[in-house]
């Protein structure tokens, strides 16, 4: 039995201090400023008392029965918690039927122990951190010989390539300019390439004894950097390694002279990308997401769809999902990064939305004995094949619900029914020469392989799904189907990989958001001969939470020796990749004086109703933002002095309070006279009294140009 005691706002109580009784080592001491990834979200367990010291108030929760029942979790990254809350709840086990249980809790609120200045001390000037992500992606090469000297990167240095490595050249040129501000000069390949100074990328290797297609070599001297590869992907990964080597000493950007050879430990490194209805339907954002996983060295991407989305495609209606036109552009970009593309669709159907599938009540699977159901199912598959032209197809068939109902109706056992559905779909794809990938959980006996037995997700005979003994169908499942062996919990070993290998299947191990689980799964995949390691991002496009996945998974598949950084480094790095990048190295920055338009103070002055940036008192004003000149996210801002609430130094453009909603004084104009600008940057903030599940627009900037044209941001 689970129930909630209390939820606190994640926005207001982040940074608050935690204490608990009984206390043990490992207890969390605070609600961190950044949300915890799912898998690390449990902060306290089995407590009689929990105390929170915050800047709004202090809170104390006590279990009056002393049953040690209080648990605390950070649900700001939980897709199902639409309040994005800090959660106080109870999970009770081993309850006996026909007994009465009573639990009582006391909640006390008191004056705050912390002040805003205590909470925000040290944060000034670092609102948007600028991380150097290159170190996160670095892996130790299989072979490395360090030499004396350095190659110094200088303006005008040449960069050229053989014809098939042009994408790699574009990546190197852009990244070096963003990092150093130095622009390289593109040159055509010539006979005198051995004498030029610069970077040469060539799809050709010398004395290569390694058969891995993604093998690459990097040869760095004081005059030249030479990247060689045997495959386009190898050139790209070699370029990524080169970018990770660049560092600055004094005013010089340089790379240590050395010879490097590297190749992957696991041949397939992929991400299952759940193509949900997006919070922000932005193709450019999607491409930055792909850039991040390319940098982490994935070579395969699996686009896995909800059936409802494909139904919308088939009907030709826009219900807010990614459109087919957008998907075609996204897939083209993935292939430009030399990614292998796989399509897929889940097998869970709503019988109200899909009456053509003849689904029996209590199940979520198409009727395996209805030929017309297959025809409609295959028409959905055709939509995906048309959009992706994939090299394989993931048919799901995980966590199937209600097969026992079909078994009763057709006087068959669950294994026969499951096998009939898989075989019919397999035959359809085989005619089209498209390999099939199948989730493996329904082929694992729950009583043998459940989490308590040490292996993880197994759903044949799992009473939750009421689908019977589907695992007996493993012997009749075609052996050239690849098994997606997915495990989300952290285990020391994953022997189901060995089990599927012994049954004759090609195995693809699959993890989720937990880096340690991904690392252990990579070891098991290598130990038992799996063909690759796959990460997944369930929930990302709905929540836009970088903690819904981890960039570590493909890095572990490339190098089993890859080390994990402290903290949530993977979350921070992915967030940084998703942020739009601009290079400000060559731009003069000019703060614009807003004094004439300012209508509020960042400082709430006691006794003046409606004063302060939000008019909500000193707790939610911005007095901790100290006046002066600062860089936020590489952008220069000059913050005027509010003189403790006596002077207006900011512009409030919207307020939801009814008495001020139509107040013309809250509409502001900022004028840039006789100024030409490449960018304009605003330092802005907002307070939202109701958390929202999805990111959403709260306002816009209307820009009017000298020629009368307009744009909205």
XYZ file of C-alpha atoms in Angstrom:
713
model
C 0.000 0.000 0.000
C 1.298 3.454 -0.914
C -0.075 6.847 0.027
C 1.045 10.467 0.203
C 1.531 12.534 3.352
C 2.619 15.833 1.846
C 4.000 17.492 -1.288
C 6.215 20.569 -1.272
C 6.929 22.803 -4.255
C 10.187 21.765 -5.882
C 10.838 25.345 -7.001
C 10.354 26.958 -3.606
C 11.986 24.313 -1.404
C 15.020 23.473 -3.549
C 18.182 24.202 -1.593
C 16.412 23.509 1.718
C 18.247 21.540 4.395
C 17.095 18.077 5.471
C 17.472 16.134 8.697
C 15.769 12.955 9.861
C 15.433 10.498 12.705
C 16.561 7.826 12.956
C 19.638 9.089 11.115
C 21.969 6.828 9.140
C 24.962 7.434 6.899
C 23.873 8.084 3.341
C 20.840 10.181 4.301
C 20.393 13.180 2.015
C 21.147 16.467 3.754
C 19.334 18.812 1.361
C 16.919 19.178 -1.501
C 19.457 19.849 -4.244
C 19.132 22.830 -6.580
C 19.075 20.458 -9.574
C 16.455 17.667 -9.815
C 17.667 14.157 -9.091
C 17.538 11.631 -11.954
C 14.951 8.907 -11.594
C 16.759 6.000 -9.979
C 18.515 8.379 -7.572
C 15.353 10.213 -6.512
C 14.812 8.495 -3.145
C 16.353 10.820 -0.539
C 15.233 9.329 2.807
C 13.625 6.029 3.809
C 12.023 4.570 6.920
C 11.989 7.666 9.116
C 9.938 8.632 12.169
C 10.634 12.346 11.761
C 11.801 14.539 8.896
C 12.702 18.225 9.299
C 13.118 20.777 6.499
C 14.792 24.147 6.932
C 13.789 26.490 4.120
C 13.561 30.140 3.179
C 9.753 30.212 3.014
C 9.175 28.237 6.212
C 10.434 25.268 8.190
C 8.457 22.028 8.055
C 8.454 19.034 10.392
C 6.664 15.739 9.663
C 6.365 13.127 12.423
C 5.087 9.532 12.400
C 3.022 9.462 15.619
C 2.955 5.650 15.599
C 6.785 5.490 15.433
C 6.480 2.967 12.608
C 9.408 4.422 10.664
C 7.142 4.763 7.670
C 8.108 8.155 6.177
C 9.939 8.210 2.846
C 11.110 11.321 0.979
C 11.656 11.545 -2.804
C 12.584 14.169 -5.366
C 9.928 13.824 -8.083
C 10.891 16.884 -10.149
C 12.041 14.523 -12.917
C 9.170 12.043 -12.562
C 6.983 12.126 -15.670
C 3.893 11.121 -13.678
C 4.251 13.882 -11.041
C 2.719 16.883 -12.766
C 3.376 19.116 -9.738
C 7.153 18.479 -9.995
C 7.166 18.088 -6.235
C 9.302 17.044 -3.330
C 7.277 14.112 -2.111
C 6.658 12.705 1.377
C 4.971 9.332 1.247
C 4.607 5.862 2.671
C 5.163 2.414 1.119
C 3.834 -0.429 3.273
C 4.702 -4.084 2.679
C 3.700 -7.435 4.148
C 0.207 -6.307 5.126
C -2.159 -9.114 6.120
C -5.700 -9.357 4.724
C -8.667 -8.710 7.036
C -6.653 -6.572 9.444
C -7.055 -2.886 10.312
C -3.966 -0.650 10.158
C -3.879 2.899 11.543
C -1.184 5.483 10.794
C -1.077 9.046 12.134
C 1.144 11.946 11.117
C 1.716 15.428 12.500
C 2.841 18.255 10.218
C 4.185 21.499 11.721
C 5.013 24.705 9.871
C 7.158 27.361 11.532
C 9.177 30.474 10.698
C 12.072 29.928 8.262
C 15.560 29.115 9.515
C 17.194 30.187 6.243
C 17.200 33.514 4.438
C 17.318 34.155 0.707
C 20.890 35.408 0.981
C 21.936 32.217 2.791
C 20.328 30.093 0.091
C 21.765 31.966 -2.885
C 25.190 32.861 -1.476
C 27.858 32.261 -4.098
C 25.463 31.923 -7.025
C 25.855 35.482 -8.357
C 27.189 35.651 -11.876
C 26.726 31.960 -12.507
C 23.039 31.627 -13.331
C 23.816 29.824 -16.599
C 26.965 27.757 -16.201
C 29.249 27.320 -19.195
C 30.548 23.788 -18.964
C 33.378 22.365 -21.011
C 31.617 19.176 -22.052
C 34.573 17.693 -23.936
C 36.041 15.981 -20.902
C 32.796 14.127 -20.262
C 32.946 12.446 -23.678
C 36.623 11.499 -23.569
C 37.605 7.836 -23.449
C 41.043 6.307 -23.004
C 42.228 5.051 -26.427
C 43.153 1.402 -26.833
C 46.625 2.516 -28.012
C 48.350 5.846 -27.300
C 51.971 6.930 -27.713
C 52.763 10.436 -26.443
C 55.540 12.415 -28.131
C 57.468 15.614 -27.425
C 56.003 18.900 -28.616
C 52.587 20.373 -29.433
C 50.559 21.335 -32.457
C 49.490 24.991 -32.009
C 46.171 25.995 -33.594
C 46.541 29.297 -35.430
C 44.217 31.494 -37.518
C 44.256 30.427 -41.145
C 45.422 26.860 -40.461
C 44.208 24.585 -43.230
C 41.671 21.803 -42.836
C 40.967 19.384 -45.665
C 39.706 15.871 -46.237
C 39.145 13.121 -48.701
C 35.761 13.485 -50.423
C 33.775 11.145 -48.115
C 34.725 12.912 -44.854
C 33.185 16.331 -45.519
C 30.673 16.091 -42.664
C 33.555 15.451 -40.277
C 35.405 18.530 -41.569
C 32.296 20.657 -40.963
C 32.080 19.377 -37.384
C 35.770 20.057 -36.653
C 35.697 23.521 -38.235
C 32.552 24.582 -36.321
C 33.635 23.139 -32.976
C 37.121 24.677 -33.107
C 35.680 28.083 -33.952
C 33.116 27.845 -31.104
C 35.798 26.704 -28.650
C 38.704 28.933 -29.609
C 37.333 31.692 -31.818
C 39.855 30.597 -34.481
C 38.570 30.094 -38.018
C 40.255 27.394 -40.063
C 40.671 27.604 -43.846
C 39.140 24.806 -45.922
C 41.425 23.517 -48.634
C 41.098 20.923 -51.346
C 43.248 17.791 -51.211
C 46.423 18.188 -53.251
C 49.525 16.206 -54.077
C 51.447 18.372 -51.629
C 49.303 17.295 -48.665
C 52.349 15.857 -46.903
C 53.904 19.319 -46.700
C 50.979 21.462 -45.579
C 50.311 22.759 -42.069
C 46.897 21.956 -40.639
C 44.378 19.160 -40.112
C 43.880 16.415 -42.701
C 41.059 13.875 -42.396
C 41.405 10.834 -44.632
C 39.316 7.707 -45.141
C 42.323 5.438 -45.309
C 44.319 3.609 -42.638
C 47.918 2.424 -42.573
C 49.042 -0.954 -41.234
C 45.625 -1.613 -39.715
C 45.322 -4.983 -38.033
C 42.006 -4.130 -36.367
C 38.902 -5.240 -38.278
C 36.409 -2.946 -36.498
C 34.839 -0.674 -39.160
C 34.894 2.282 -36.751
C 38.618 2.028 -36.133
C 40.536 5.306 -36.433
C 44.075 6.636 -36.071
C 45.225 10.126 -35.072
C 48.799 11.200 -35.767
C 49.754 14.581 -34.258
C 53.068 16.339 -34.856
C 54.138 19.957 -34.430
C 53.168 20.710 -38.058
C 50.177 18.541 -38.796
C 47.211 16.576 -37.422
C 46.293 13.533 -39.506
C 43.050 11.627 -38.772
C 42.669 8.335 -40.645
C 39.706 5.978 -40.589
C 38.333 2.904 -42.306
C 34.665 4.052 -42.196
C 32.908 7.421 -42.232
C 31.876 6.877 -38.618
C 35.497 6.238 -37.666
C 36.466 9.626 -39.136
C 33.728 11.320 -37.113
C 34.665 9.568 -33.855
C 38.338 10.322 -34.483
C 37.409 13.986 -34.911
C 35.505 13.912 -31.611
C 38.601 12.497 -29.883
C 40.738 15.234 -31.440
C 38.363 17.941 -30.182
C 38.593 16.475 -26.674
C 42.415 16.845 -26.778
C 42.446 20.599 -27.489
C 43.420 22.728 -24.489
C 44.615 26.246 -23.744
C 47.881 27.341 -22.147
C 48.212 31.088 -21.754
C 46.799 32.538 -24.950
C 47.636 29.489 -27.094
C 45.290 26.675 -28.111
C 47.203 23.448 -28.665
C 47.155 19.659 -28.922
C 49.815 17.359 -27.475
C 51.878 15.508 -30.104
C 50.975 11.810 -30.031
C 49.799 8.754 -31.967
C 46.383 7.296 -31.102
C 44.528 4.193 -32.273
C 41.065 3.336 -31.033
C 38.017 1.158 -31.778
C 34.833 0.157 -29.889
C 34.421 -2.671 -27.398
C 30.841 -3.356 -28.552
C 29.936 -3.071 -32.249
C 26.389 -1.693 -31.821
C 25.761 1.368 -29.648
C 22.249 2.720 -29.871
C 19.498 4.784 -28.308
C 15.811 3.821 -28.280
C 14.213 7.188 -28.774
C 10.580 7.225 -27.635
C 8.983 9.618 -30.114
C 6.304 10.990 -27.798
C 4.099 14.028 -28.341
C 6.721 16.724 -27.734
C 6.571 19.523 -25.218
C 8.331 21.660 -27.837
C 8.017 20.558 -31.464
C 11.296 21.989 -32.685
C 13.345 20.124 -35.310
C 16.450 22.184 -34.506
C 16.202 21.089 -30.863
C 15.878 17.479 -32.021
C 19.057 17.858 -34.077
C 20.970 19.141 -31.035
C 19.723 16.061 -29.160
C 21.148 13.884 -31.944
C 24.425 15.849 -31.821
C 24.800 14.945 -28.142
C 24.343 11.218 -28.731
C 26.581 11.296 -31.781
C 29.289 12.829 -29.596
C 28.713 9.927 -27.188
C 29.458 7.635 -30.160
C 26.130 5.976 -30.927
C 26.021 4.393 -34.360
C 22.343 3.380 -34.377
C 19.158 5.197 -33.489
C 15.776 3.497 -32.956
C 12.715 5.718 -33.441
C 9.999 4.038 -31.352
C 6.455 5.330 -31.836
C 3.161 5.267 -29.974
C 0.471 3.636 -32.161
C -1.717 6.740 -31.693
C 0.867 8.856 -33.481
C 0.970 6.567 -36.497
C -2.832 6.538 -36.541
C -2.746 10.355 -36.776
C -0.259 10.101 -39.663
C -2.531 7.622 -41.413
C -5.542 9.914 -41.011
C -3.531 12.926 -42.157
C -4.387 14.958 -39.046
C -2.076 16.988 -36.815
C -2.627 16.075 -33.163
C 0.582 17.646 -31.875
C 2.903 14.705 -32.573
C 5.998 15.048 -34.751
C 4.775 15.288 -38.334
C 5.982 12.881 -40.988
C 7.681 15.788 -42.798
C 9.582 16.693 -39.620
C 10.571 13.074 -39.063
C 11.937 12.773 -42.599
C 14.144 15.832 -41.948
C 15.271 14.495 -38.564
C 16.102 11.068 -40.006
C 18.084 12.699 -42.796
C 20.127 14.564 -40.195
C 20.717 11.350 -38.219
C 22.045 9.674 -41.360
C 24.308 12.673 -42.018
C 25.897 11.814 -38.657
C 26.449 8.292 -40.058
C 23.796 6.741 -37.803
C 22.045 3.541 -38.778
C 18.260 4.128 -38.559
C 15.758 1.612 -37.145
C 11.997 2.154 -36.918
C 9.577 0.761 -34.401
C 6.128 0.892 -32.844
C 4.753 -0.248 -29.513
C 2.199 -3.048 -29.315
C -0.100 -1.609 -26.641
C -3.421 -0.545 -28.166
C -6.557 1.150 -26.832
C -9.557 -0.795 -28.142
C -11.609 2.430 -28.358
C -9.053 4.036 -30.692
C -8.321 0.843 -32.654
C -11.604 -1.050 -33.181
C -10.085 -2.584 -36.349
C -7.767 -4.702 -34.173
C -10.658 -6.622 -32.564
C -9.069 -6.389 -29.085
C -10.816 -8.433 -26.377
C -11.860 -6.608 -23.221
C -9.089 -6.787 -20.631
C -6.244 -6.957 -23.147
C -4.201 -4.353 -25.031
C -2.995 -6.585 -27.897
C -4.458 -6.969 -31.392
C -6.445 -10.165 -31.923
C -3.852 -12.734 -33.135
C -6.617 -14.821 -34.782
C -8.199 -12.042 -36.838
C -6.694 -11.623 -40.333
C -8.242 -8.164 -40.733
C -6.540 -7.055 -37.515
C -3.171 -7.917 -39.075
C -4.020 -6.008 -42.244
C -4.694 -2.867 -40.231
C -1.606 -3.396 -38.046
C 0.552 -3.774 -41.157
C -0.890 -0.555 -42.598
C 0.497 1.238 -39.514
C 3.868 -0.433 -40.032
C 3.814 0.749 -43.671
C 3.546 4.370 -42.503
C 6.769 3.951 -40.495
C 8.588 2.127 -43.299
C 7.683 4.936 -45.688
C 9.011 7.626 -43.329
C 12.221 5.912 -42.202
C 13.232 3.309 -44.777
C 14.724 1.510 -41.754
C 17.355 -1.210 -41.673
C 15.355 -3.121 -39.002
C 12.095 -2.825 -37.059
C 11.413 -2.991 -33.306
C 7.958 -4.562 -32.821
C 7.873 -4.203 -29.024
C 5.524 -6.882 -27.649
C 6.691 -6.129 -24.114
C 4.489 -6.164 -21.002
C 1.551 -7.648 -22.928
C -1.684 -7.506 -21.009
C -4.507 -10.063 -20.990
C -3.282 -12.939 -23.183
C -4.988 -15.326 -20.766
C -8.332 -13.894 -21.937
C -7.461 -14.798 -25.539
C -6.340 -18.237 -24.326
C -9.720 -18.837 -22.715
C -11.620 -17.583 -25.772
C -9.732 -19.650 -28.362
C -8.946 -22.683 -26.181
C -5.202 -22.201 -26.711
C -2.335 -21.658 -24.293
C -0.665 -18.249 -23.981
C 2.597 -19.422 -25.544
C 0.767 -20.536 -28.720
C -1.080 -17.222 -28.979
C 2.061 -15.155 -28.395
C 4.041 -17.242 -30.893
C 1.313 -16.919 -33.561
C 1.383 -13.114 -33.358
C 5.181 -12.903 -33.493
C 5.479 -15.390 -36.373
C 2.821 -13.647 -38.492
C 4.536 -10.265 -38.081
C 7.985 -11.799 -38.638
C 6.849 -13.378 -41.916
C 5.441 -10.047 -43.137
C 8.758 -8.262 -42.489
C 10.817 -11.155 -43.896
C 9.106 -10.797 -47.289
C 10.245 -7.158 -47.221
C 13.775 -8.206 -46.144
C 13.599 -6.171 -42.931
C 15.041 -7.785 -39.752
C 12.826 -7.861 -36.655
C 13.746 -6.872 -33.087
C 11.589 -8.202 -30.238
C 11.498 -7.179 -26.565
C 12.593 -10.150 -24.474
C 10.603 -9.788 -21.246
C 7.687 -12.042 -22.299
C 10.193 -14.847 -23.034
C 11.473 -14.836 -19.438
C 9.724 -16.795 -16.690
C 8.843 -14.348 -13.912
C 9.236 -17.008 -11.218
C 12.801 -17.701 -12.395
C 14.060 -14.313 -13.560
C 12.231 -11.702 -11.476
C 14.270 -8.937 -9.799
C 14.567 -10.855 -6.529
C 16.339 -13.628 -8.456
C 18.936 -11.155 -9.673
C 18.168 -10.562 -13.354
C 15.442 -7.965 -13.697
C 12.509 -7.551 -16.018
C 10.701 -10.831 -16.753
C 6.970 -10.902 -17.488
C 5.889 -14.394 -18.504
C 3.616 -15.557 -15.654
C 3.831 -12.091 -14.093
C 0.440 -11.804 -12.320
C 0.278 -8.056 -13.056
C -0.234 -8.674 -16.785
C -2.466 -11.797 -16.720
C -0.835 -13.216 -19.840
C 0.091 -16.709 -18.719
C 3.219 -18.730 -19.530
C 4.420 -16.998 -22.707
C 8.046 -18.018 -22.071
C 7.397 -21.490 -23.511
C 7.218 -19.877 -26.973
C 10.979 -19.193 -26.943
C 11.706 -22.453 -28.788
C 9.265 -21.613 -31.608
C 10.423 -18.004 -32.016
C 12.507 -17.564 -35.233
C 16.181 -17.437 -34.302
C 17.071 -14.607 -36.663
C 14.893 -12.271 -34.608
C 17.082 -10.046 -32.406
C 16.116 -9.908 -28.735
C 16.029 -6.537 -26.967
C 16.985 -7.685 -23.466
C 15.952 -4.665 -21.377
C 16.883 -4.157 -17.735
C 16.365 -0.892 -15.882
C 17.364 -1.874 -12.353
C 21.025 -1.974 -11.349
C 22.324 -5.526 -11.021
C 25.868 -6.838 -10.684
C 25.313 -9.301 -13.550
C 22.689 -9.848 -16.261
C 22.613 -13.550 -17.069
C 19.533 -13.316 -19.277
C 21.937 -12.167 -22.015
C 23.722 -15.504 -21.687
C 20.365 -17.315 -21.647
C 19.171 -15.742 -24.915
C 22.596 -16.311 -26.519
C 22.426 -20.012 -25.636
C 18.961 -20.170 -27.201
C 20.502 -19.004 -30.469
C 19.377 -15.372 -30.583
C 21.273 -12.210 -31.448
C 21.041 -10.170 -28.233
C 20.915 -6.396 -27.789
C 21.176 -5.372 -24.134
C 19.101 -2.309 -23.214
C 19.318 0.035 -20.218
C 17.526 3.250 -19.200
C 18.671 6.317 -17.222
C 20.840 4.793 -14.472
C 24.557 5.142 -15.399
C 25.736 2.436 -12.996
C 23.165 -0.014 -14.368
C 24.317 0.847 -17.901
C 27.951 0.229 -16.963
C 27.217 -3.165 -15.402
C 25.046 -4.095 -18.379
C 27.905 -3.189 -20.740
C 30.198 -5.592 -18.859
C 27.605 -8.382 -19.099
C 27.002 -7.660 -22.795
C 30.721 -8.012 -23.481
C 31.105 -11.059 -21.221
C 28.234 -13.037 -22.774
C 28.677 -11.970 -26.396
C 25.795 -9.545 -26.966
C 25.976 -7.566 -30.212
C 25.579 -4.220 -28.554
C 24.278 -1.946 -25.839
C 21.230 0.280 -26.204
C 20.181 3.230 -24.079
C 16.633 4.575 -23.885
C 14.974 7.916 -23.240
C 11.459 7.073 -22.055
C 9.714 10.328 -21.189
C 12.235 12.790 -22.585
C 10.218 14.490 -25.341
C 7.207 14.976 -23.061
C 9.128 16.386 -20.095
C 12.325 17.679 -21.764
C 14.132 16.384 -18.688
C 17.747 15.393 -19.503
C 17.549 12.970 -16.572
C 15.142 10.796 -18.603
C 18.152 9.181 -20.287
C 21.940 9.005 -19.947
C 24.743 9.755 -22.391
C 26.938 7.288 -20.521
C 25.375 4.199 -22.139
C 27.043 4.449 -25.591
C 30.285 5.638 -23.978
C 30.417 2.482 -21.844
C 29.732 0.424 -24.971
C 32.663 2.086 -26.732
C 35.002 1.637 -23.773
C 34.263 -0.645 -20.834
C 36.918 1.312 -18.944
C 35.074 4.625 -19.261
C 34.827 6.203 -15.793
C 31.756 7.957 -14.399
C 32.071 11.500 -13.122
C 30.789 12.598 -9.744
C 27.266 14.000 -9.551
C 24.791 14.229 -12.408
C 27.352 15.098 -15.059
C 25.479 13.292 -17.836
C 22.313 15.276 -17.074
C 24.172 18.600 -17.101
C 26.026 17.822 -20.328
C 22.860 16.827 -22.216
C 21.108 19.980 -20.984
C 24.053 22.021 -22.230
C 23.867 20.378 -25.662
C 20.157 21.113 -25.927
C 20.764 24.801 -25.248
C 21.150 26.898 -28.384
C 24.806 27.768 -28.931
C 26.226 31.057 -30.144
C 29.834 32.190 -30.443
C 30.392 35.623 -28.909
C 34.195 35.700 -29.299
C 34.219 38.304 -32.068
C 31.209 40.394 -30.983
C 31.278 43.684 -29.070
C 28.671 43.583 -26.299
C 26.715 46.688 -25.321
C 24.307 46.819 -22.347
C 21.190 48.851 -23.180
C 19.972 51.366 -20.615
C 16.417 50.420 -19.591
C 16.000 53.094 -16.912
C 13.444 55.055 -18.931
C 11.230 51.961 -19.233
C 11.751 50.492 -15.748
C 8.511 50.213 -13.754
C 9.338 47.961 -10.791
C 12.106 47.337 -8.299
C 13.858 44.008 -7.822
C 13.754 44.776 -4.087
C 10.502 44.565 -2.119
C 10.239 47.540 0.209
C 8.387 46.769 3.432
C 5.075 48.511 3.823
C 4.495 49.249 0.128
C 1.724 47.065 -1.290
C 2.476 45.734 -4.782
C 6.121 46.781 -4.627
C 8.873 44.445 -5.795
C 9.256 42.498 -9.013
C 6.354 40.144 -8.281
C 4.567 42.135 -5.573
C 4.690 39.066 -3.353
C 6.939 40.219 -0.537
C 10.599 39.879 0.276
C 10.721 36.099 -0.075
C 10.147 36.212 -3.836
C 11.904 39.447 -4.703
C 15.372 39.546 -6.310
C 17.391 41.390 -3.661
C 20.056 38.675 -3.816
C 20.885 39.773 -7.380
C 23.564 42.331 -6.566
C 23.794 45.419 -8.839
C 26.778 45.591 -11.148
C 28.195 44.162 -14.370
C 28.172 40.377 -14.772
C 28.384 37.675 -17.434
C 25.503 35.224 -17.476
C 25.960 32.484 -20.068
C 28.759 34.493 -21.783
C 26.421 37.497 -22.168
C 27.259 40.835 -20.527
C 24.548 42.427 -18.354
C 24.634 45.612 -16.276
C 22.132 45.467 -13.404
C 20.970 48.824 -12.047
C 20.792 49.538 -8.315
C 17.252 49.214 -6.836
C 18.370 51.291 -3.807
C 16.557 48.929 -1.455
C 13.238 49.327 -3.217
C 13.382 53.084 -3.711
C 14.260 52.944 -7.438
C 12.762 51.071 -10.380
C 15.418 48.988 -12.092
C 13.486 46.382 -14.068
C 10.542 46.086 -16.422
C 7.547 43.918 -15.493
C 5.560 43.172 -18.641
C 2.845 40.877 -17.274
C 1.176 40.196 -13.961
C -1.587 37.684 -13.354
C -3.112 39.515 -10.377
C -6.592 40.731 -11.467
C -6.133 44.267 -10.134
C -3.026 44.761 -12.308
C -3.704 42.537 -15.310
C -4.782 45.455 -17.507
C -2.406 48.011 -16.062
C -0.785 49.836 -18.998
C 2.243 50.640 -16.866
C 3.286 46.985 -17.068
C 3.747 47.203 -20.844
C 7.225 48.404 -21.717
C 9.167 49.593 -24.709
C 12.942 49.269 -25.043
C 14.472 51.370 -27.798
C 17.787 50.644 -29.537
C 18.326 53.826 -31.545
C 20.981 53.906 -34.260
C 22.217 50.488 -33.212
C 22.886 47.498 -35.407
C 22.955 44.185 -33.538
C 23.550 40.563 -34.436
C 21.896 39.331 -31.227
C 19.743 40.819 -28.507
C 19.715 39.061 -25.128
C 17.269 39.597 -22.258
C 17.891 38.729 -18.625
C 14.433 37.732 -17.475
C 12.580 35.635 -14.924
C 9.069 34.589 -13.959
C 7.157 33.103 -11.063
C 4.426 30.558 -11.811
C 1.998 29.811 -8.997
C 0.855 26.539 -10.612
C 3.476 24.023 -11.804
C 2.865 22.671 -15.293
C 3.626 19.218 -16.678
C 4.898 20.500 -20.013
C 7.034 23.539 -20.869
C 4.795 26.260 -22.245
C 4.898 29.848 -23.477
C 4.187 32.569 -20.907
C 4.722 35.628 -23.094
C 6.623 37.035 -26.029
C 8.881 39.868 -27.137
C 7.542 41.838 -30.100
C 10.428 43.278 -32.120
C 9.886 46.157 -34.560
C 12.716 46.901 -36.987
C 13.669 50.205 -38.587
C 12.082 49.203 -41.906
C 8.781 48.452 -40.168
C 9.042 44.651 -40.267
C 8.197 42.716 -37.118
C 8.993 39.445 -35.424
C 7.836 37.763 -32.224
C 10.180 35.909 -29.885
